[in-house]
PDB file of C-alpha atoms in Angstrom:
ATOM      1  CA  MET A   1    -139.168 -10.443   5.704  1.00 49.00           C
ATOM      2  CA  THR A   2    -139.678 -13.816   4.048  1.00 47.00           C
ATOM      3  CA  ASP A   3    -139.606 -14.457   0.301  1.00 46.00           C
ATOM      4  CA  LEU A   4    -143.377 -15.003   0.488  1.00 43.00           C
ATOM      5  CA  SER A   5    -143.810 -11.584   2.078  1.00 47.00           C
ATOM      6  CA  LYS A   6    -141.768 -10.003  -0.704  1.00 47.00           C
ATOM      7  CA  ARG A   7    -143.976 -11.663  -3.309  1.00 45.00           C
ATOM      8  CA  GLN A   8    -147.090 -10.489  -1.462  1.00 45.00           C
ATOM      9  CA  LEU A   9    -145.785  -6.917  -1.490  1.00 52.00           C
ATOM     10  CA  SER A  10    -144.618  -6.894  -5.087  1.00 48.00           C
ATOM     11  CA  GLY A  11    -146.958  -5.428  -7.642  1.00 46.00           C
ATOM     12  CA  ASP A  12    -147.147  -3.209 -10.688  1.00 46.00           C
ATOM     13  CA  ALA A  13    -148.538   0.166 -11.579  1.00 46.00           C
ATOM     14  CA  SER A  14    -152.023  -1.310 -12.044  1.00 47.00           C
ATOM     15  CA  ASP A  15    -152.177  -2.624  -8.469  1.00 53.00           C
ATOM     16  CA  PRO A  16    -155.263  -0.912  -6.897  1.00 54.00           C
ATOM     17  CA  TRP A  17    -154.025  -1.218  -3.289  1.00 63.00           C
ATOM     18  CA  PRO A  18    -151.692   1.425  -1.773  1.00 77.00           C
ATOM     19  CA  LYS A  19    -148.233   0.270  -0.747  1.00 84.00           C
ATOM     20  CA  HIS A  20    -148.852   1.040   2.929  1.00 86.00           C
ATOM     21  CA  HIS A  21    -151.888  -1.272   2.846  1.00 82.00           C
ATOM     22  CA  ARG A  22    -149.812  -4.135   1.466  1.00 82.00           C
ATOM     23  CA  VAL A  23    -147.078  -3.483   4.050  1.00 89.00           C
ATOM     24  CA  TYR A  24    -149.746  -3.535   6.751  1.00 87.00           C
ATOM     25  CA  LEU A  25    -151.126  -6.879   5.507  1.00 83.00           C
ATOM     26  CA  VAL A  26    -147.708  -8.541   5.571  1.00 86.00           C
ATOM     27  CA  LEU A  27    -146.769  -7.208   9.018  1.00 88.00           C
ATOM     28  CA  ARG A  28    -150.187  -8.092  10.411  1.00 85.00           C
ATOM     29  CA  GLN A  29    -149.861 -11.648   9.125  1.00 80.00           C
ATOM     30  CA  GLU A  30    -146.380 -12.021  10.624  1.00 84.00           C
ATOM     31  CA  ILE A  31    -147.563 -10.652  13.983  1.00 84.00           C
ATOM     32  CA  LEU A  32    -150.570 -12.996  14.129  1.00 78.00           C
ATOM     33  CA  GLU A  33    -148.361 -15.952  13.175  1.00 75.00           C
ATOM     34  CA  GLY A  34    -146.073 -15.193  16.127  1.00 79.00           C
ATOM     35  CA  ARG A  35    -143.032 -14.167  14.108  1.00 82.00           C
ATOM     36  CA  TYR A  36    -142.436 -11.439  16.713  1.00 82.00           C
ATOM     37  CA  THR A  37    -142.849 -11.959  20.453  1.00 78.00           C
ATOM     38  CA  PRO A  38    -143.909  -9.323  23.018  1.00 79.00           C
ATOM     39  CA  GLU A  39    -140.283  -9.211  24.174  1.00 81.00           C
ATOM     40  CA  GLN A  40    -138.950  -8.730  20.645  1.00 81.00           C
ATOM     41  CA  PRO A  41    -139.600  -5.412  18.869  1.00 85.00           C
ATOM     42  CA  LEU A  42    -140.436  -5.200  15.212  1.00 90.00           C
ATOM     43  CA  PRO A  43    -137.626  -3.965  12.950  1.00 90.00           C
ATOM     44  CA  ASN A  44    -137.234  -0.189  13.060  1.00 90.00           C
ATOM     45  CA  GLU A  45    -138.409   2.097  10.266  1.00 90.00           C
ATOM     46  CA  ILE A  46    -135.048   2.146   8.494  1.00 91.00           C
ATOM     47  CA  LEU A  47    -134.838  -1.659   8.368  1.00 92.00           C
ATOM     48  CA  LEU A  48    -138.451  -1.948   7.238  1.00 92.00           C
ATOM     49  CA  THR A  49    -137.936   0.548   4.422  1.00 92.00           C
ATOM     50  CA  GLU A  50    -135.014  -1.583   3.219  1.00 91.00           C
ATOM     51  CA  GLN A  51    -136.931  -4.847   3.543  1.00 88.00           C
ATOM     52  CA  PHE A  52    -140.068  -3.608   1.809  1.00 89.00           C
ATOM     53  CA  GLN A  53    -138.257  -1.182  -0.515  1.00 90.00           C
ATOM     54  CA  VAL A  54    -140.707   1.633   0.233  1.00 91.00           C
ATOM     55  CA  SER A  55    -140.501   5.079   1.838  1.00 92.00           C
ATOM     56  CA  ARG A  56    -140.529   5.758   5.577  1.00 92.00           C
ATOM     57  CA  ILE A  57    -143.888   7.527   5.152  1.00 93.00           C
ATOM     58  CA  THR A  58    -145.330   4.285   3.786  1.00 92.00           C
ATOM     59  CA  ILE A  59    -143.980   2.337   6.757  1.00 92.00           C
ATOM     60  CA  ARG A  60    -145.378   4.903   9.201  1.00 92.00           C
ATOM     61  CA  LYS A  61    -148.861   4.668   7.687  1.00 92.00           C
ATOM     62  CA  ALA A  62    -148.789   0.869   7.984  1.00 90.00           C
ATOM     63  CA  MET A  63    -147.580   1.045  11.584  1.00 91.00           C
ATOM     64  CA  GLU A  64    -150.247   3.616  12.473  1.00 90.00           C
ATOM     65  CA  ARG A  65    -152.953   1.213  11.365  1.00 88.00           C
ATOM     66  CA  LEU A  66    -151.418  -1.660  13.330  1.00 89.00           C
ATOM     67  CA  ASP A  67    -151.385   0.667  16.341  1.00 88.00           C
ATOM     68  CA  ARG A  68    -155.046   1.678  15.850  1.00 86.00           C
ATOM     69  CA  GLU A  69    -156.093  -1.972  15.702  1.00 82.00           C
ATOM     70  CA  GLY A  70    -154.261  -2.775  18.921  1.00 85.00           C
ATOM     71  CA  LEU A  71    -151.810  -5.165  17.300  1.00 86.00           C
ATOM     72  CA  VAL A  72    -148.718  -3.235  18.398  1.00 89.00           C
ATOM     73  CA  VAL A  73    -147.690  -0.848  21.143  1.00 89.00           C
ATOM     74  CA  ARG A  74    -145.016   1.822  20.769  1.00 86.00           C
ATOM     75  CA  TYR A  75    -142.509   2.767  23.437  1.00 87.00           C
ATOM     76  CA  ARG A  76    -140.415   5.886  22.904  1.00 84.00           C
ATOM     77  CA  GLY A  77    -136.751   4.952  22.733  1.00 82.00           C
ATOM     78  CA  LYS A  78    -137.458   1.204  22.842  1.00 85.00           C
ATOM     79  CA  GLY A  79    -139.337   0.414  19.655  1.00 87.00           C
ATOM     80  CA  THR A  80    -142.637  -1.089  18.522  1.00 89.00           C
ATOM     81  CA  PHE A  81    -143.729  -4.368  20.106  1.00 89.00           C
ATOM     82  CA  PRO A  82    -146.525  -6.790  19.162  1.00 88.00           C
ATOM     83  CA  VAL A  83    -149.352  -7.051  21.672  1.00 84.00           C
ATOM     84  CA  ALA A  84    -149.596 -10.451  23.376  1.00 65.00           C
ATOM     85  CA  SER A  85    -152.863 -12.305  22.963  1.00 56.00           C
ATOM     86  CA  ASN A  86    -153.492 -14.927  25.617  1.00 50.00           C
ATOM     87  CA  GLU A  87    -156.988 -15.747  24.442  1.00 50.00           C
ATOM     88  CA  SER A  88    -157.685 -18.040  21.518  1.00 52.00           C
ATOM     89  CA  SER A  89    -160.648 -17.068  19.406  1.00 56.00           C
ATOM     90  CA  PRO A  90    -163.770 -18.911  20.613  1.00 55.00           C
ATOM     91  CA  VAL A  91    -165.186 -18.548  17.120  1.00 58.00           C
ATOM     92  CA  GLN A  92    -162.121 -20.197  15.630  1.00 55.00           C
ATOM     93  CA  ALA A  93    -162.412 -23.001  18.170  1.00 49.00           C
ATOM     94  CA  SER A  94    -166.082 -23.553  17.370  1.00 53.00           C
ATOM     95  CA  ILE A  95    -166.099 -23.771  13.575  1.00 51.00           C
ATOM     96  CA  SER A  96    -164.817 -27.068  12.266  1.00 55.00           C
ATOM     97  CA  GLY A  97    -167.284 -27.831   9.489  1.00 55.00           C
ATOM     98  CA  VAL A  98    -169.198 -30.267  11.694  1.00 56.00           C
ATOM     99  CA  ILE A  99    -172.927 -29.540  11.579  1.00 55.00           C
ATOM    100  CA  GLU A 100    -173.412 -29.861  15.351  1.00 57.00           C
ATOM    101  CA  ASN A 101    -170.557 -27.388  15.906  1.00 64.00           C
ATOM    102  CA  LEU A 102    -172.104 -24.941  13.468  1.00 60.00           C
ATOM    103  CA  ILE A 103    -175.335 -25.043  15.467  1.00 59.00           C
ATOM    104  CA  ALA A 104    -173.392 -24.478  18.682  1.00 61.00           C
ATOM    105  CA  MET A 105    -171.608 -21.525  17.084  1.00 61.00           C
ATOM    106  CA  GLY A 106    -174.932 -19.997  16.140  1.00 61.00           C
ATOM    107  CA  LEU A 107    -176.072 -20.123  19.747  1.00 58.00           C
ATOM    108  CA  LYS A 108    -172.949 -18.276  20.975  1.00 73.00           C
ATOM    109  CA  THR A 109    -172.796 -15.407  18.495  1.00 79.00           C
ATOM    110  CA  GLU A 110    -174.939 -12.428  17.537  1.00 86.00           C
ATOM    111  CA  VAL A 111    -176.570 -12.026  14.145  1.00 91.00           C
ATOM    112  CA  LYS A 112    -177.926  -9.037  12.244  1.00 94.00           C
ATOM    113  CA  VAL A 113    -180.230  -9.685   9.292  1.00 96.00           C
ATOM    114  CA  LEU A 114    -179.400  -7.230   6.517  1.00 97.00           C
ATOM    115  CA  ASP A 115    -181.754  -8.516   3.846  1.00 96.00           C
ATOM    116  CA  PHE A 116    -184.639 -11.010   3.778  1.00 97.00           C
ATOM    117  CA  GLY A 117    -186.979 -11.832   0.915  1.00 97.00           C
ATOM    118  CA  TYR A 118    -187.820 -14.036  -2.044  1.00 97.00           C
ATOM    119  CA  VAL A 119    -186.020 -13.893  -5.369  1.00 97.00           C
ATOM    120  CA  ALA A 120    -185.708 -15.799  -8.624  1.00 96.00           C
ATOM    121  CA  ALA A 121    -182.948 -18.379  -8.398  1.00 95.00           C
ATOM    122  CA  SER A 122    -179.867 -17.678 -10.489  1.00 95.00           C
ATOM    123  CA  ALA A 123    -178.323 -20.488 -12.495  1.00 94.00           C
ATOM    124  CA  GLU A 124    -175.767 -21.114  -9.735  1.00 94.00           C
ATOM    125  CA  VAL A 125    -178.358 -21.201  -6.947  1.00 96.00           C
ATOM    126  CA  ALA A 126    -180.759 -23.309  -9.018  1.00 96.00           C
ATOM    127  CA  GLN A 127    -178.086 -25.900  -9.678  1.00 96.00           C
ATOM    128  CA  ALA A 128    -177.121 -26.052  -6.013  1.00 97.00           C
ATOM    129  CA  LEU A 129    -180.737 -26.464  -4.825  1.00 97.00           C
ATOM    130  CA  ALA A 130    -181.757 -28.748  -7.720  1.00 96.00           C
ATOM    131  CA  VAL A 131    -184.553 -26.439  -8.880  1.00 96.00           C
ATOM    132  CA  ASP A 132    -185.276 -24.760 -12.199  1.00 96.00           C
ATOM    133  CA  ALA A 133    -183.525 -21.484 -12.907  1.00 94.00           C
ATOM    134  CA  GLY A 134    -185.902 -18.667 -12.082  1.00 95.00           C
ATOM    135  CA  SER A 135    -187.724 -20.636  -9.385  1.00 96.00           C
ATOM    136  CA  VAL A 136    -188.629 -18.652  -6.286  1.00 97.00           C
ATOM    137  CA  VAL A 137    -186.234 -19.165  -3.359  1.00 97.00           C
ATOM    138  CA  GLN A 138    -185.783 -17.438  -0.042  1.00 97.00           C
ATOM    139  CA  LYS A 139    -182.666 -15.274   0.186  1.00 97.00           C
ATOM    140  CA  ALA A 140    -181.254 -13.830   3.403  1.00 97.00           C
ATOM    141  CA  THR A 141    -178.063 -11.917   4.136  1.00 97.00           C
ATOM    142  CA  ARG A 142    -176.689 -11.763   7.692  1.00 96.00           C
ATOM    143  CA  VAL A 143    -173.628 -10.555   9.553  1.00 95.00           C
ATOM    144  CA  ARG A 144    -172.459 -12.617  12.520  1.00 90.00           C
ATOM    145  CA  SER A 145    -170.499 -11.023  15.350  1.00 88.00           C
ATOM    146  CA  HIS A 146    -168.789 -12.090  18.539  1.00 80.00           C
ATOM    147  CA  ARG A 147    -168.478  -9.591  21.393  1.00 78.00           C
ATOM    148  CA  GLY A 148    -169.482  -6.842  19.004  1.00 83.00           C
ATOM    149  CA  ALA A 149    -166.846  -7.672  16.377  1.00 84.00           C
ATOM    150  CA  PRO A 150    -168.216  -8.889  13.019  1.00 90.00           C
ATOM    151  CA  PHE A 151    -166.508 -11.989  11.661  1.00 87.00           C
ATOM    152  CA  SER A 152    -168.731 -13.390   8.896  1.00 90.00           C
ATOM    153  CA  LEU A 153    -171.028 -12.231   6.114  1.00 95.00           C
ATOM    154  CA  LEU A 154    -173.487 -14.945   5.079  1.00 95.00           C
ATOM    155  CA  THR A 155    -175.939 -15.136   2.196  1.00 96.00           C
ATOM    156  CA  THR A 156    -178.275 -18.140   2.270  1.00 97.00           C
ATOM    157  CA  TYR A 157    -180.791 -19.557  -0.165  1.00 97.00           C
ATOM    158  CA  VAL A 158    -183.447 -22.154   0.667  1.00 97.00           C
ATOM    159  CA  PRO A 159    -186.362 -23.591  -1.367  1.00 97.00           C
ATOM    160  CA  GLU A 160    -189.491 -21.468  -1.116  1.00 97.00           C
ATOM    161  CA  ALA A 161    -191.556 -24.155   0.650  1.00 96.00           C
ATOM    162  CA  ILE A 162    -189.019 -24.319   3.486  1.00 96.00           C
ATOM    163  CA  GLY A 163    -188.433 -20.574   3.592  1.00 96.00           C
ATOM    164  CA  ARG A 164    -192.124 -19.826   4.136  1.00 97.00           C
ATOM    165  CA  THR A 165    -192.030 -21.670   7.491  1.00 96.00           C
ATOM    166  CA  PHE A 166    -189.917 -19.035   9.281  1.00 96.00           C
ATOM    167  CA  SER A 167    -189.596 -15.266   9.383  1.00 96.00           C
ATOM    168  CA  GLU A 168    -186.872 -12.647   9.357  1.00 96.00           C
ATOM    169  CA  GLN A 169    -187.257 -12.385  13.140  1.00 95.00           C
ATOM    170  CA  ASP A 170    -186.666 -16.151  13.443  1.00 95.00           C
ATOM    171  CA  MET A 171    -183.429 -15.824  11.489  1.00 93.00           C
ATOM    172  CA  ALA A 172    -182.271 -13.044  13.783  1.00 92.00           C
ATOM    173  CA  SER A 173    -182.699 -15.216  16.873  1.00 89.00           C
ATOM    174  CA  GLN A 174    -182.047 -18.835  15.837  1.00 89.00           C
ATOM    175  CA  PRO A 175    -179.454 -20.664  13.723  1.00 88.00           C
ATOM    176  CA  LEU A 176    -180.716 -21.492  10.259  1.00 91.00           C
ATOM    177  CA  LEU A 177    -179.906 -25.179  10.709  1.00 89.00           C
ATOM    178  CA  LEU A 178    -182.368 -25.353  13.595  1.00 90.00           C
ATOM    179  CA  LEU A 179    -185.003 -23.565  11.513  1.00 94.00           C
ATOM    180  CA  LEU A 180    -184.510 -26.105   8.722  1.00 94.00           C
ATOM    181  CA  GLU A 181    -185.037 -28.940  11.191  1.00 92.00           C
ATOM    182  CA  ARG A 182    -188.151 -27.218  12.544  1.00 93.00           C
ATOM    183  CA  ALA A 183    -189.467 -27.089   8.975  1.00 95.00           C
ATOM    184  CA  GLY A 184    -189.079 -30.881   8.731  1.00 94.00           C
ATOM    185  CA  ALA A 185    -185.807 -30.893   6.773  1.00 93.00           C
ATOM    186  CA  LYS A 186    -183.639 -33.245   8.833  1.00 92.00           C
ATOM    187  CA  VAL A 187    -180.123 -32.176   7.931  1.00 92.00           C
ATOM    188  CA  ALA A 188    -177.784 -35.094   7.269  1.00 92.00           C
ATOM    189  CA  ARG A 189    -174.702 -33.842   5.423  1.00 92.00           C
ATOM    190  CA  ALA A 190    -173.123 -30.940   3.572  1.00 92.00           C
ATOM    191  CA  GLU A 191    -170.692 -30.366   0.719  1.00 93.00           C
ATOM    192  CA  GLN A 192    -168.513 -27.277   0.727  1.00 90.00           C
ATOM    193  CA  ALA A 193    -165.695 -25.601  -1.126  1.00 91.00           C
ATOM    194  CA  ILE A 194    -163.250 -23.130   0.419  1.00 89.00           C
ATOM    195  CA  THR A 195    -161.306 -20.473  -1.451  1.00 90.00           C
ATOM    196  CA  ALA A 196    -159.797 -17.031  -0.861  1.00 89.00           C
ATOM    197  CA  LYS A 197    -161.231 -13.693  -1.988  1.00 90.00           C
ATOM    198  CA  LEU A 198    -160.401 -10.001  -1.636  1.00 87.00           C
ATOM    199  CA  ALA A 199    -162.919  -7.961   0.336  1.00 89.00           C
ATOM    200  CA  THR A 200    -165.011  -5.618  -1.796  1.00 89.00           C
ATOM    201  CA  PRO A 201    -165.706  -2.129  -0.414  1.00 86.00           C
ATOM    202  CA  SER A 202    -169.208  -3.145   0.714  1.00 91.00           C
ATOM    203  CA  GLN A 203    -167.982  -6.360   2.358  1.00 93.00           C
ATOM    204  CA  ALA A 204    -165.131  -4.524   4.047  1.00 89.00           C
ATOM    205  CA  SER A 205    -167.544  -1.942   5.465  1.00 92.00           C
ATOM    206  CA  LEU A 206    -169.771  -4.639   6.991  1.00 95.00           C
ATOM    207  CA  LEU A 207    -166.855  -6.598   8.459  1.00 93.00           C
ATOM    208  CA  ASP A 208    -164.832  -3.634   9.760  1.00 88.00           C
ATOM    209  CA  MET A 209    -162.026  -4.345   7.311  1.00 85.00           C
ATOM    210  CA  GLU A 210    -160.286  -2.502   4.506  1.00 80.00           C
ATOM    211  CA  PRO A 211    -161.108  -3.118   0.828  1.00 81.00           C
ATOM    212  CA  GLY A 212    -158.671  -5.671  -0.516  1.00 81.00           C
ATOM    213  CA  ASP A 213    -158.175  -7.470   2.797  1.00 83.00           C
ATOM    214  CA  ALA A 214    -158.142 -11.246   2.528  1.00 85.00           C
ATOM    215  CA  LEU A 215    -161.360 -13.171   3.153  1.00 90.00           C
ATOM    216  CA  LEU A 216    -162.118 -16.862   3.252  1.00 90.00           C
ATOM    217  CA  CYS A 217    -165.024 -17.683   0.955  1.00 92.00           C
ATOM    218  CA  ILE A 218    -167.014 -20.812   1.738  1.00 91.00           C
ATOM    219  CA  ARG A 219    -169.770 -22.174  -0.477  1.00 94.00           C
ATOM    220  CA  ARG A 220    -171.803 -24.946   1.131  1.00 94.00           C
ATOM    221  CA  THR A 221    -174.793 -27.027   0.031  1.00 96.00           C
ATOM    222  CA  VAL A 222    -176.709 -28.733   2.837  1.00 95.00           C
ATOM    223  CA  PHE A 223    -178.674 -31.956   2.246  1.00 96.00           C
ATOM    224  CA  ASP A 224    -181.443 -33.665   4.221  1.00 95.00           C
ATOM    225  CA  GLU A 225    -181.747 -37.364   5.060  1.00 95.00           C
ATOM    226  CA  ASP A 226    -183.287 -38.020   1.632  1.00 95.00           C
ATOM    227  CA  ASP A 227    -180.258 -36.366   0.017  1.00 96.00           C
ATOM    228  CA  ARG A 228    -182.266 -33.377  -1.174  1.00 96.00           C
ATOM    229  CA  PRO A 229    -180.541 -29.976  -1.070  1.00 97.00           C
ATOM    230  CA  VAL A 230    -182.252 -27.743   1.484  1.00 97.00           C
ATOM    231  CA  GLU A 231    -179.820 -24.830   1.744  1.00 97.00           C
ATOM    232  CA  TYR A 232    -177.123 -23.130  -0.290  1.00 97.00           C
ATOM    233  CA  ILE A 233    -174.873 -20.684   1.517  1.00 96.00           C
ATOM    234  CA  GLU A 234    -172.060 -18.370   0.489  1.00 95.00           C
ATOM    235  CA  GLY A 235    -170.087 -17.144   3.469  1.00 93.00           C
ATOM    236  CA  PHE A 236    -167.222 -14.688   3.759  1.00 94.00           C
ATOM    237  CA  TYR A 237    -165.114 -15.009   6.906  1.00 90.00           C
ATOM    238  CA  CYS A 238    -162.333 -12.954   8.447  1.00 86.00           C
ATOM    239  CA  PRO A 239    -159.393 -15.383   8.162  1.00 79.00           C
ATOM    240  CA  ASP A 240    -158.117 -14.823  11.705  1.00 71.00           C
ATOM    241  CA  THR A 241    -161.409 -16.081  13.186  1.00 71.00           C
ATOM    242  CA  TYR A 242    -162.101 -19.078  10.978  1.00 67.00           C
ATOM    243  CA  GLU A 243    -160.216 -22.338  11.067  1.00 67.00           C
ATOM    244  CA  HIS A 244    -161.290 -25.339   9.024  1.00 69.00           C
ATOM    245  CA  GLN A 245    -160.391 -28.672  10.579  1.00 71.00           C
ATOM    246  CA  MET A 246    -160.690 -32.160   9.156  1.00 73.00           C
ATOM    247  CA  SER A 247    -159.454 -35.679   9.820  1.00 79.00           C
ATOM    248  CA  LEU A 248    -157.481 -37.632   7.226  1.00 82.00           C
ATOM    249  CA  GLY A 249    -156.824 -41.343   6.903  1.00 86.00           C
ATOM    250  CA  ARG A 250    -154.897 -43.573   4.512  1.00 86.00           C
ATOM    251  CA  LYS A 251    -156.637 -45.962   2.133  1.00 86.00           C
ATOM    252  CA  THR A 252    -155.722 -48.037  -0.894  1.00 86.00           C
ATOM    253  CA  HIS A 253    -156.893 -46.768  -4.280  1.00 81.00           C
ATOM    254  CA  ASN A 254    -155.731 -48.408  -7.520  1.00 83.00           C
ATOM    255  CA  ASN A 255    -153.028 -50.216  -5.553  1.00 84.00           C
ATOM    256  CA  LYS A 256    -151.730 -46.915  -4.175  1.00 84.00           C
ATOM    257  CA  ARG A 257    -151.931 -45.552  -0.639  1.00 84.00           C
ATOM    258  CA  VAL A 258    -153.651 -42.160  -0.698  1.00 82.00           C
ATOM    259  CA  TRP A 259    -155.093 -39.747   1.830  1.00 82.00           C
ATOM    260  CA  ASP A 260    -158.860 -39.852   2.375  1.00 78.00           C
ATOM    261  CA  ALA A 261    -160.868 -37.206   4.248  1.00 71.00           C
TER     262      ALA A 261
END
């Protein structure tokens, strides 16, 4: 186990997550990163108890969950081996932050609309959409899935005038970016911030995860050709299905060579 893994496992009495859950998270991460190959078994229970400094019962609970999720396979007398995955995630390959790719992703995945209506804009939403706090905006919450497996939980806000041009049924069948274009908002660019969050119980239930699992949180504001904000979105993504890609170049700034996205 790496020093990072030890820090991830360490905690105090106030830590709300059971030890077996934290052991599971570390082992899952190491399996997905290829630390163990299908020909190389994971360390046995005794070694894992020493590495993680927990009981064998804790290790067994973590391994049982890995087994249930199909990440490992157990062979009596041989050990526990990671399951080989020869297929890269098509969702991961599709999402790169490029607007055209986001549209393409929407056409290849399934969506379930959980909530659709009109609400008063909070201070955060109002600032993002450049409207007064309390102004009416359309709010929609959706879960996106691929092959029946949910991978993102999205909450979007758009100005009322744009939101009135499409229905809940439209959102269930077409990507929102296409609906914005249909409403006359020609999307030109977007600004987004990416951070990490822990899944709440409600988020975990919708994404088939456990509370406390890691999520990528993306907040994005989309602008039209006149540089007016036409959408604000907060998305939570399972980290093993989302990969953010970008190109970097060198430029001179204040007589220094720096990276520029």
